[in-house]
Amino acid sequence: MCRVFAGQDPEGYRQINRSIRIDGHSTSIQLEATFWALLDEIAENQNLTTPKFISKLYDEAIEINGAIPNFASMLRTTCALYLRGHRPGMDEQMVPKRQAA
């Protein structure tokens, strides 16, 4: 039924912690290896290191949304958007800023 998913290499979902400085504070982020590989790819496409990309993403998300309830989840959904073909620069004009209520 789902052999392609069920038979995947367990290395892809191994948890990896990385320490990153965000907004002047050192923090640890735990994601699966596959997500780290995708974030590395996204950062490289932006000519940034992964820590710089993540820090910039954090700053922009705070500016747009005011808060990030679960940053690790946001990083995972960033990877999903990337896999669906969304690319920085390409669709930045299409993303509306959140309106104040």
mmCIF file of N, CA and C in Angstrom:
data_model
loop_
_atom_site.group_PDB
_atom_site.id
_atom_site.type_symbol
_atom_site.label_atom_id
_atom_site.label_comp_id
_atom_site.label_asym_id
_atom_site.label_seq_id
_atom_site.Cartn_x
_atom_site.Cartn_y
_atom_site.Cartn_z
ATOM 1 N N MET A 1 0.824 -1.193 0.000
ATOM 2 C CA MET A 1 0.000 0.000 0.000
ATOM 3 C C MET A 1 0.869 1.260 0.000
ATOM 4 N N CYS A 2 1.663 1.453 1.014
ATOM 5 C CA CYS A 2 2.475 2.676 1.134
ATOM 6 C C CYS A 2 3.965 2.338 1.219
ATOM 7 N N ARG A 3 4.421 1.379 0.434
ATOM 8 C CA ARG A 3 5.805 0.915 0.537
ATOM 9 C C ARG A 3 6.833 2.035 0.366
ATOM 10 N N VAL A 4 6.550 2.966 -0.524
ATOM 11 C CA VAL A 4 7.517 4.044 -0.747
ATOM 12 C C VAL A 4 7.694 4.892 0.519
ATOM 13 N N PHE A 5 6.646 5.031 1.302
ATOM 14 C CA PHE A 5 6.721 5.795 2.546
ATOM 15 C C PHE A 5 7.195 4.921 3.704
ATOM 16 N N ALA A 6 6.599 3.744 3.818
ATOM 17 C CA ALA A 6 6.920 2.846 4.929
ATOM 18 C C ALA A 6 8.343 2.306 4.824
ATOM 19 N N GLY A 7 8.841 2.163 3.603
ATOM 20 C CA GLY A 7 10.171 1.594 3.414
ATOM 21 C C GLY A 7 11.295 2.604 3.338
ATOM 22 N N GLN A 8 11.002 3.847 3.699
ATOM 23 C CA GLN A 8 12.048 4.883 3.619
ATOM 24 C C GLN A 8 13.188 4.615 4.592
ATOM 25 N N ASP A 9 14.324 5.149 4.272
ATOM 26 C CA ASP A 9 15.515 5.005 5.104
ATOM 27 C C ASP A 9 15.291 5.723 6.440
ATOM 28 N N PRO A 10 15.419 5.017 7.560
ATOM 29 C CA PRO A 10 15.232 5.644 8.879
ATOM 30 C C PRO A 10 16.180 6.818 9.141
ATOM 31 N N GLU A 11 17.271 6.885 8.422
ATOM 32 C CA GLU A 11 18.203 8.010 8.591
ATOM 33 C C GLU A 11 17.511 9.333 8.271
ATOM 34 N N GLY A 12 16.559 9.326 7.370
ATOM 35 C CA GLY A 12 15.855 10.545 6.979
ATOM 36 C C GLY A 12 15.012 11.141 8.080
ATOM 37 N N TYR A 13 14.518 10.317 8.993
ATOM 38 C CA TYR A 13 13.710 10.862 10.093
ATOM 39 C C TYR A 13 14.418 10.816 11.437
ATOM 40 N N ARG A 14 15.729 10.631 11.399
ATOM 41 C CA ARG A 14 16.538 10.729 12.619
ATOM 42 C C ARG A 14 16.532 12.190 13.084
ATOM 43 N N GLN A 15 16.315 12.387 14.380
ATOM 44 C CA GLN A 15 16.291 13.728 14.958
ATOM 45 C C GLN A 15 17.708 14.294 15.073
ATOM 46 N N ILE A 16 17.872 15.541 14.647
ATOM 47 C CA ILE A 16 19.158 16.235 14.734
ATOM 48 C C ILE A 16 18.923 17.579 15.405
ATOM 49 N N ASN A 17 19.757 17.899 16.393
ATOM 50 C CA ASN A 17 19.723 19.209 17.052
ATOM 51 C C ASN A 17 20.836 20.073 16.472
ATOM 52 N N ARG A 18 20.506 21.310 16.175
ATOM 53 C CA ARG A 18 21.516 22.285 15.761
ATOM 54 C C ARG A 18 21.351 23.529 16.625
ATOM 55 N N SER A 19 22.466 24.091 17.029
ATOM 56 C CA SER A 19 22.443 25.351 17.773
ATOM 57 C C SER A 19 22.579 26.493 16.786
ATOM 58 N N ILE A 20 21.696 27.470 16.916
ATOM 59 C CA ILE A 20 21.665 28.608 16.004
ATOM 60 C C ILE A 20 21.423 29.873 16.818
ATOM 61 N N ARG A 21 22.034 30.955 16.392
ATOM 62 C CA ARG A 21 21.819 32.247 17.043
ATOM 63 C C ARG A 21 20.711 32.974 16.293
ATOM 64 N N ILE A 22 19.627 33.271 17.013
ATOM 65 C CA ILE A 22 18.483 33.980 16.445
ATOM 66 C C ILE A 22 18.193 35.188 17.320
ATOM 67 N N ASP A 23 18.135 36.347 16.680
ATOM 68 C CA ASP A 23 17.830 37.582 17.392
ATOM 69 C C ASP A 23 18.765 37.792 18.584
ATOM 70 N N GLY A 24 20.028 37.430 18.399
ATOM 71 C CA GLY A 24 21.030 37.633 19.440
ATOM 72 C C GLY A 24 21.064 36.573 20.521
ATOM 73 N N HIS A 25 20.175 35.579 20.434
ATOM 74 C CA HIS A 25 20.126 34.524 21.440
ATOM 75 C C HIS A 25 20.475 33.187 20.810
ATOM 76 N N SER A 26 21.260 32.406 21.519
ATOM 77 C CA SER A 26 21.588 31.065 21.056
ATOM 78 C C SER A 26 20.434 30.132 21.409
ATOM 79 N N THR A 27 20.002 29.349 20.433
ATOM 80 C CA THR A 27 18.903 28.421 20.650
ATOM 81 C C THR A 27 19.203 27.107 19.954
ATOM 82 N N SER A 28 18.545 26.073 20.375
ATOM 83 C CA SER A 28 18.703 24.756 19.777
ATOM 84 C C SER A 28 17.406 24.386 19.069
ATOM 85 N N ILE A 29 17.539 23.915 17.832
ATOM 86 C CA ILE A 29 16.381 23.509 17.047
ATOM 87 C C ILE A 29 16.534 22.037 16.711
ATOM 88 N N GLN A 30 15.483 21.259 16.972
ATOM 89 C CA GLN A 30 15.501 19.830 16.676
ATOM 90 C C GLN A 30 14.546 19.545 15.526
ATOM 91 N N LEU A 31 15.114 19.011 14.432
ATOM 92 C CA LEU A 31 14.337 18.620 13.270
ATOM 93 C C LEU A 31 14.861 17.287 12.743
ATOM 94 N N GLU A 32 14.081 16.656 11.916
ATOM 95 C CA GLU A 32 14.509 15.430 11.266
ATOM 96 C C GLU A 32 15.563 15.759 10.208
ATOM 97 N N ALA A 33 16.440 14.785 9.946
ATOM 98 C CA ALA A 33 17.551 14.974 9.004
ATOM 99 C C ALA A 33 17.069 15.457 7.636
ATOM 100 N N THR A 34 15.953 14.941 7.164
ATOM 101 C CA THR A 34 15.424 15.350 5.864
ATOM 102 C C THR A 34 15.109 16.838 5.829
ATOM 103 N N PHE A 35 14.551 17.370 6.912
ATOM 104 C CA PHE A 35 14.238 18.798 6.947
ATOM 105 C C PHE A 35 15.509 19.640 6.984
ATOM 106 N N TRP A 36 16.526 19.186 7.716
ATOM 107 C CA TRP A 36 17.792 19.921 7.731
ATOM 108 C C TRP A 36 18.399 19.945 6.331
ATOM 109 N N ALA A 37 18.331 18.839 5.616
ATOM 110 C CA ALA A 37 18.871 18.795 4.254
ATOM 111 C C ALA A 37 18.130 19.781 3.347
ATOM 112 N N LEU A 38 16.813 19.839 3.487
ATOM 113 C CA LEU A 38 16.035 20.788 2.691
ATOM 114 C C LEU A 38 16.346 22.232 3.070
ATOM 115 N N LEU A 39 16.459 22.520 4.363
ATOM 116 C CA LEU A 39 16.804 23.879 4.785
ATOM 117 C C LEU A 39 18.187 24.276 4.282
ATOM 118 N N ASP A 40 19.116 23.331 4.279
ATOM 119 C CA ASP A 40 20.451 23.599 3.716
ATOM 120 C C ASP A 40 20.337 23.961 2.233
ATOM 121 N N GLU A 41 19.497 23.237 1.509
ATOM 122 C CA GLU A 41 19.292 23.488 0.077
ATOM 123 C C GLU A 41 18.643 24.852 -0.159
ATOM 124 N N ILE A 42 17.621 25.165 0.611
ATOM 125 C CA ILE A 42 16.940 26.462 0.476
ATOM 126 C C ILE A 42 17.927 27.592 0.750
ATOM 127 N N ALA A 43 18.688 27.470 1.828
ATOM 128 C CA ALA A 43 19.661 28.505 2.186
ATOM 129 C C ALA A 43 20.696 28.681 1.084
ATOM 130 N N GLU A 44 21.194 27.574 0.569
ATOM 131 C CA GLU A 44 22.195 27.640 -0.503
ATOM 132 C C GLU A 44 21.631 28.360 -1.723
ATOM 133 N N ASN A 45 20.362 28.089 -2.052
ATOM 134 C CA ASN A 45 19.723 28.764 -3.185
ATOM 135 C C ASN A 45 19.569 30.261 -2.953
ATOM 136 N N GLN A 46 19.589 30.678 -1.698
ATOM 137 C CA GLN A 46 19.492 32.098 -1.340
ATOM 138 C C GLN A 46 20.874 32.716 -1.106
ATOM 139 N N ASN A 47 21.921 31.925 -1.369
ATOM 140 C CA ASN A 47 23.302 32.361 -1.132
ATOM 141 C C ASN A 47 23.534 32.752 0.327
ATOM 142 N N LEU A 48 22.926 31.979 1.223
ATOM 143 C CA LEU A 48 23.076 32.194 2.662
ATOM 144 C C LEU A 48 23.510 30.894 3.318
ATOM 145 N N THR A 49 24.106 31.021 4.485
ATOM 146 C CA THR A 49 24.325 29.825 5.296
ATOM 147 C C THR A 49 22.975 29.443 5.889
ATOM 148 N N THR A 50 22.847 28.216 6.328
ATOM 149 C CA THR A 50 21.578 27.794 6.927
ATOM 150 C C THR A 50 21.246 28.615 8.170
ATOM 151 N N PRO A 51 22.205 28.844 9.082
ATOM 152 C CA PRO A 51 21.872 29.688 10.245
ATOM 153 C C PRO A 51 21.421 31.104 9.846
ATOM 154 N N LYS A 52 22.071 31.707 8.850
ATOM 155 C CA LYS A 52 21.677 33.052 8.408
ATOM 156 C C LYS A 52 20.275 33.026 7.795
ATOM 157 N N PHE A 53 19.997 31.989 6.995
ATOM 158 C CA PHE A 53 18.673 31.870 6.397
ATOM 159 C C PHE A 53 17.594 31.740 7.475
ATOM 160 N N ILE A 54 17.834 30.865 8.446
ATOM 161 C CA ILE A 54 16.856 30.644 9.509
ATOM 162 C C ILE A 54 16.644 31.912 10.331
ATOM 163 N N SER A 55 17.716 32.616 10.628
ATOM 164 C CA SER A 55 17.612 33.866 11.380
ATOM 165 C C SER A 55 16.817 34.911 10.606
ATOM 166 N N LYS A 56 17.088 35.012 9.307
ATOM 167 C CA LYS A 56 16.359 35.968 8.470
ATOM 168 C C LYS A 56 14.885 35.584 8.378
ATOM 169 N N LEU A 57 14.604 34.294 8.213
ATOM 170 C CA LEU A 57 13.228 33.809 8.165
ATOM 171 C C LEU A 57 12.492 34.160 9.464
ATOM 172 N N TYR A 58 13.150 33.938 10.588
ATOM 173 C CA TYR A 58 12.575 34.253 11.897
ATOM 174 C C TYR A 58 12.233 35.743 11.979
ATOM 175 N N ASP A 59 13.195 36.598 11.637
ATOM 176 C CA ASP A 59 12.978 38.049 11.710
ATOM 177 C C ASP A 59 11.805 38.484 10.838
ATOM 178 N N GLU A 60 11.748 37.956 9.612
ATOM 179 C CA GLU A 60 10.670 38.339 8.704
ATOM 180 C C GLU A 60 9.317 37.821 9.195
ATOM 181 N N ALA A 61 9.279 36.620 9.744
ATOM 182 C CA ALA A 61 8.025 36.064 10.261
ATOM 183 C C ALA A 61 7.516 36.882 11.451
ATOM 184 N N ILE A 62 8.419 37.308 12.314
ATOM 185 C CA ILE A 62 8.039 38.162 13.450
ATOM 186 C C ILE A 62 7.488 39.485 12.935
ATOM 187 N N GLU A 63 8.150 40.039 11.931
ATOM 188 C CA GLU A 63 7.703 41.310 11.358
ATOM 189 C C GLU A 63 6.299 41.172 10.759
ATOM 190 N N ILE A 64 6.034 40.076 10.079
ATOM 191 C CA ILE A 64 4.745 39.877 9.407
ATOM 192 C C ILE A 64 3.651 39.440 10.381
ATOM 193 N N ASN A 65 3.970 38.470 11.256
ATOM 194 C CA ASN A 65 2.953 37.844 12.101
ATOM 195 C C ASN A 65 2.970 38.286 13.558
ATOM 196 N N GLY A 66 4.057 38.879 14.000
ATOM 197 C CA GLY A 66 4.137 39.344 15.381
ATOM 198 C C GLY A 66 4.586 38.295 16.374
ATOM 199 N N ALA A 67 4.376 37.030 16.074
ATOM 200 C CA ALA A 67 4.775 35.930 16.962
ATOM 201 C C ALA A 67 4.853 34.648 16.140
ATOM 202 N N ILE A 68 5.618 33.698 16.655
ATOM 203 C CA ILE A 68 5.717 32.380 16.025
ATOM 204 C C ILE A 68 5.469 31.353 17.120
ATOM 205 N N PRO A 69 4.284 30.755 17.151
ATOM 206 C CA PRO A 69 3.954 29.822 18.233
ATOM 207 C C PRO A 69 4.831 28.570 18.257
ATOM 208 N N ASN A 70 5.247 28.079 17.093
ATOM 209 C CA ASN A 70 6.069 26.872 17.034
ATOM 210 C C ASN A 70 7.025 26.995 15.862
ATOM 211 N N PHE A 71 8.248 27.465 16.145
ATOM 212 C CA PHE A 71 9.199 27.754 15.074
ATOM 213 C C PHE A 71 9.644 26.490 14.346
ATOM 214 N N ALA A 72 9.828 25.381 15.053
ATOM 215 C CA ALA A 72 10.228 24.129 14.392
ATOM 216 C C ALA A 72 9.155 23.703 13.389
ATOM 217 N N SER A 73 7.894 23.839 13.752
ATOM 218 C CA SER A 73 6.812 23.518 12.815
ATOM 219 C C SER A 73 6.833 24.459 11.629
ATOM 220 N N MET A 74 7.131 25.728 11.866
ATOM 221 C CA MET A 74 7.220 26.677 10.766
ATOM 222 C C MET A 74 8.334 26.282 9.803
ATOM 223 N N LEU A 75 9.456 25.813 10.345
ATOM 224 C CA LEU A 75 10.551 25.378 9.477
ATOM 225 C C LEU A 75 10.131 24.167 8.641
ATOM 226 N N ARG A 76 9.395 23.251 9.235
ATOM 227 C CA ARG A 76 8.920 22.080 8.479
ATOM 228 C C ARG A 76 7.963 22.506 7.363
ATOM 229 N N THR A 77 7.044 23.423 7.662
ATOM 230 C CA THR A 77 6.113 23.858 6.625
ATOM 231 C C THR A 77 6.817 24.708 5.568
ATOM 232 N N THR A 78 7.888 25.398 5.947
ATOM 233 C CA THR A 78 8.717 26.099 4.963
ATOM 234 C C THR A 78 9.256 25.093 3.955
ATOM 235 N N CYS A 79 9.728 23.955 4.451
ATOM 236 C CA CYS A 79 10.238 22.899 3.574
ATOM 237 C C CYS A 79 9.130 22.359 2.670
ATOM 238 N N ALA A 80 7.923 22.198 3.213
ATOM 239 C CA ALA A 80 6.796 21.709 2.416
ATOM 240 C C ALA A 80 6.447 22.707 1.310
ATOM 241 N N LEU A 81 6.421 23.988 1.643
ATOM 242 C CA LEU A 81 6.157 25.010 0.627
ATOM 243 C C LEU A 81 7.220 24.983 -0.462
ATOM 244 N N TYR A 82 8.470 24.830 -0.058
ATOM 245 C CA TYR A 82 9.580 24.748 -1.005
ATOM 246 C C TYR A 82 9.400 23.555 -1.949
ATOM 247 N N LEU A 83 9.030 22.404 -1.396
ATOM 248 C CA LEU A 83 8.824 21.211 -2.213
ATOM 249 C C LEU A 83 7.629 21.354 -3.154
ATOM 250 N N ARG A 84 6.688 22.191 -2.768
ATOM 251 C CA ARG A 84 5.523 22.447 -3.631
ATOM 252 C C ARG A 84 5.816 23.478 -4.711
ATOM 253 N N GLY A 85 7.041 23.985 -4.735
ATOM 254 C CA GLY A 85 7.436 24.894 -5.803
ATOM 255 C C GLY A 85 7.504 26.354 -5.434
ATOM 256 N N HIS A 86 7.175 26.706 -4.202
ATOM 257 C CA HIS A 86 7.276 28.107 -3.777
ATOM 258 C C HIS A 86 8.748 28.454 -3.586
ATOM 259 N N ARG A 87 9.149 29.582 -4.140
ATOM 260 C CA ARG A 87 10.536 30.012 -4.040
ATOM 261 C C ARG A 87 10.593 31.465 -3.597
ATOM 262 N N PRO A 88 11.521 31.796 -2.685
ATOM 263 C CA PRO A 88 11.668 33.198 -2.281
ATOM 264 C C PRO A 88 11.911 34.085 -3.494
ATOM 265 N N GLY A 89 11.294 35.235 -3.490
ATOM 266 C CA GLY A 89 11.429 36.167 -4.602
ATOM 267 C C GLY A 89 10.345 35.954 -5.633
ATOM 268 N N MET A 90 10.079 34.690 -5.967
ATOM 269 C CA MET A 90 9.100 34.347 -6.979
ATOM 270 C C MET A 90 7.693 34.744 -6.558
ATOM 271 N N ASP A 91 7.326 34.399 -5.334
ATOM 272 C CA ASP A 91 5.952 34.624 -4.920
ATOM 273 C C ASP A 91 5.830 35.516 -3.699
ATOM 274 N N GLU A 92 6.845 36.331 -3.425
ATOM 275 C CA GLU A 92 6.765 37.217 -2.269
ATOM 276 C C GLU A 92 5.654 38.243 -2.431
ATOM 277 N N GLN A 93 5.366 38.651 -3.668
ATOM 278 C CA GLN A 93 4.291 39.603 -3.876
ATOM 279 C C GLN A 93 2.925 38.952 -3.678
ATOM 280 N N MET A 94 2.850 37.619 -3.778
ATOM 281 C CA MET A 94 1.583 36.922 -3.662
ATOM 282 C C MET A 94 1.191 36.664 -2.216
ATOM 283 N N VAL A 95 2.110 36.796 -1.263
ATOM 284 C CA VAL A 95 1.818 36.496 0.126
ATOM 285 C C VAL A 95 1.330 37.761 0.814
ATOM 286 N N PRO A 96 0.032 37.832 1.150
ATOM 287 C CA PRO A 96 -0.485 39.051 1.795
ATOM 288 C C PRO A 96 -0.013 39.134 3.244
ATOM 289 N N LYS A 97 0.262 40.355 3.662
ATOM 290 C CA LYS A 97 0.597 40.559 5.067
ATOM 291 C C LYS A 97 -0.673 40.460 5.878
ATOM 292 N N ARG A 98 -0.523 39.923 7.079
ATOM 293 C CA ARG A 98 -1.667 39.764 7.974
ATOM 294 C C ARG A 98 -2.221 41.137 8.345
ATOM 295 N N GLN A 99 -3.520 41.279 8.222
ATOM 296 C CA GLN A 99 -4.178 42.541 8.544
ATOM 297 C C GLN A 99 -4.487 42.610 10.031
ATOM 298 N N ALA A 100 -4.350 43.781 10.608
ATOM 299 C CA ALA A 100 -4.697 43.983 12.016
ATOM 300 C C ALA A 100 -6.218 43.909 12.157
ATOM 301 N N ALA A 101 -6.667 43.249 13.200
ATOM 302 C CA ALA A 101 -8.121 43.096 13.390
ATOM 303 C C ALA A 101 -8.698 44.296 14.098
#
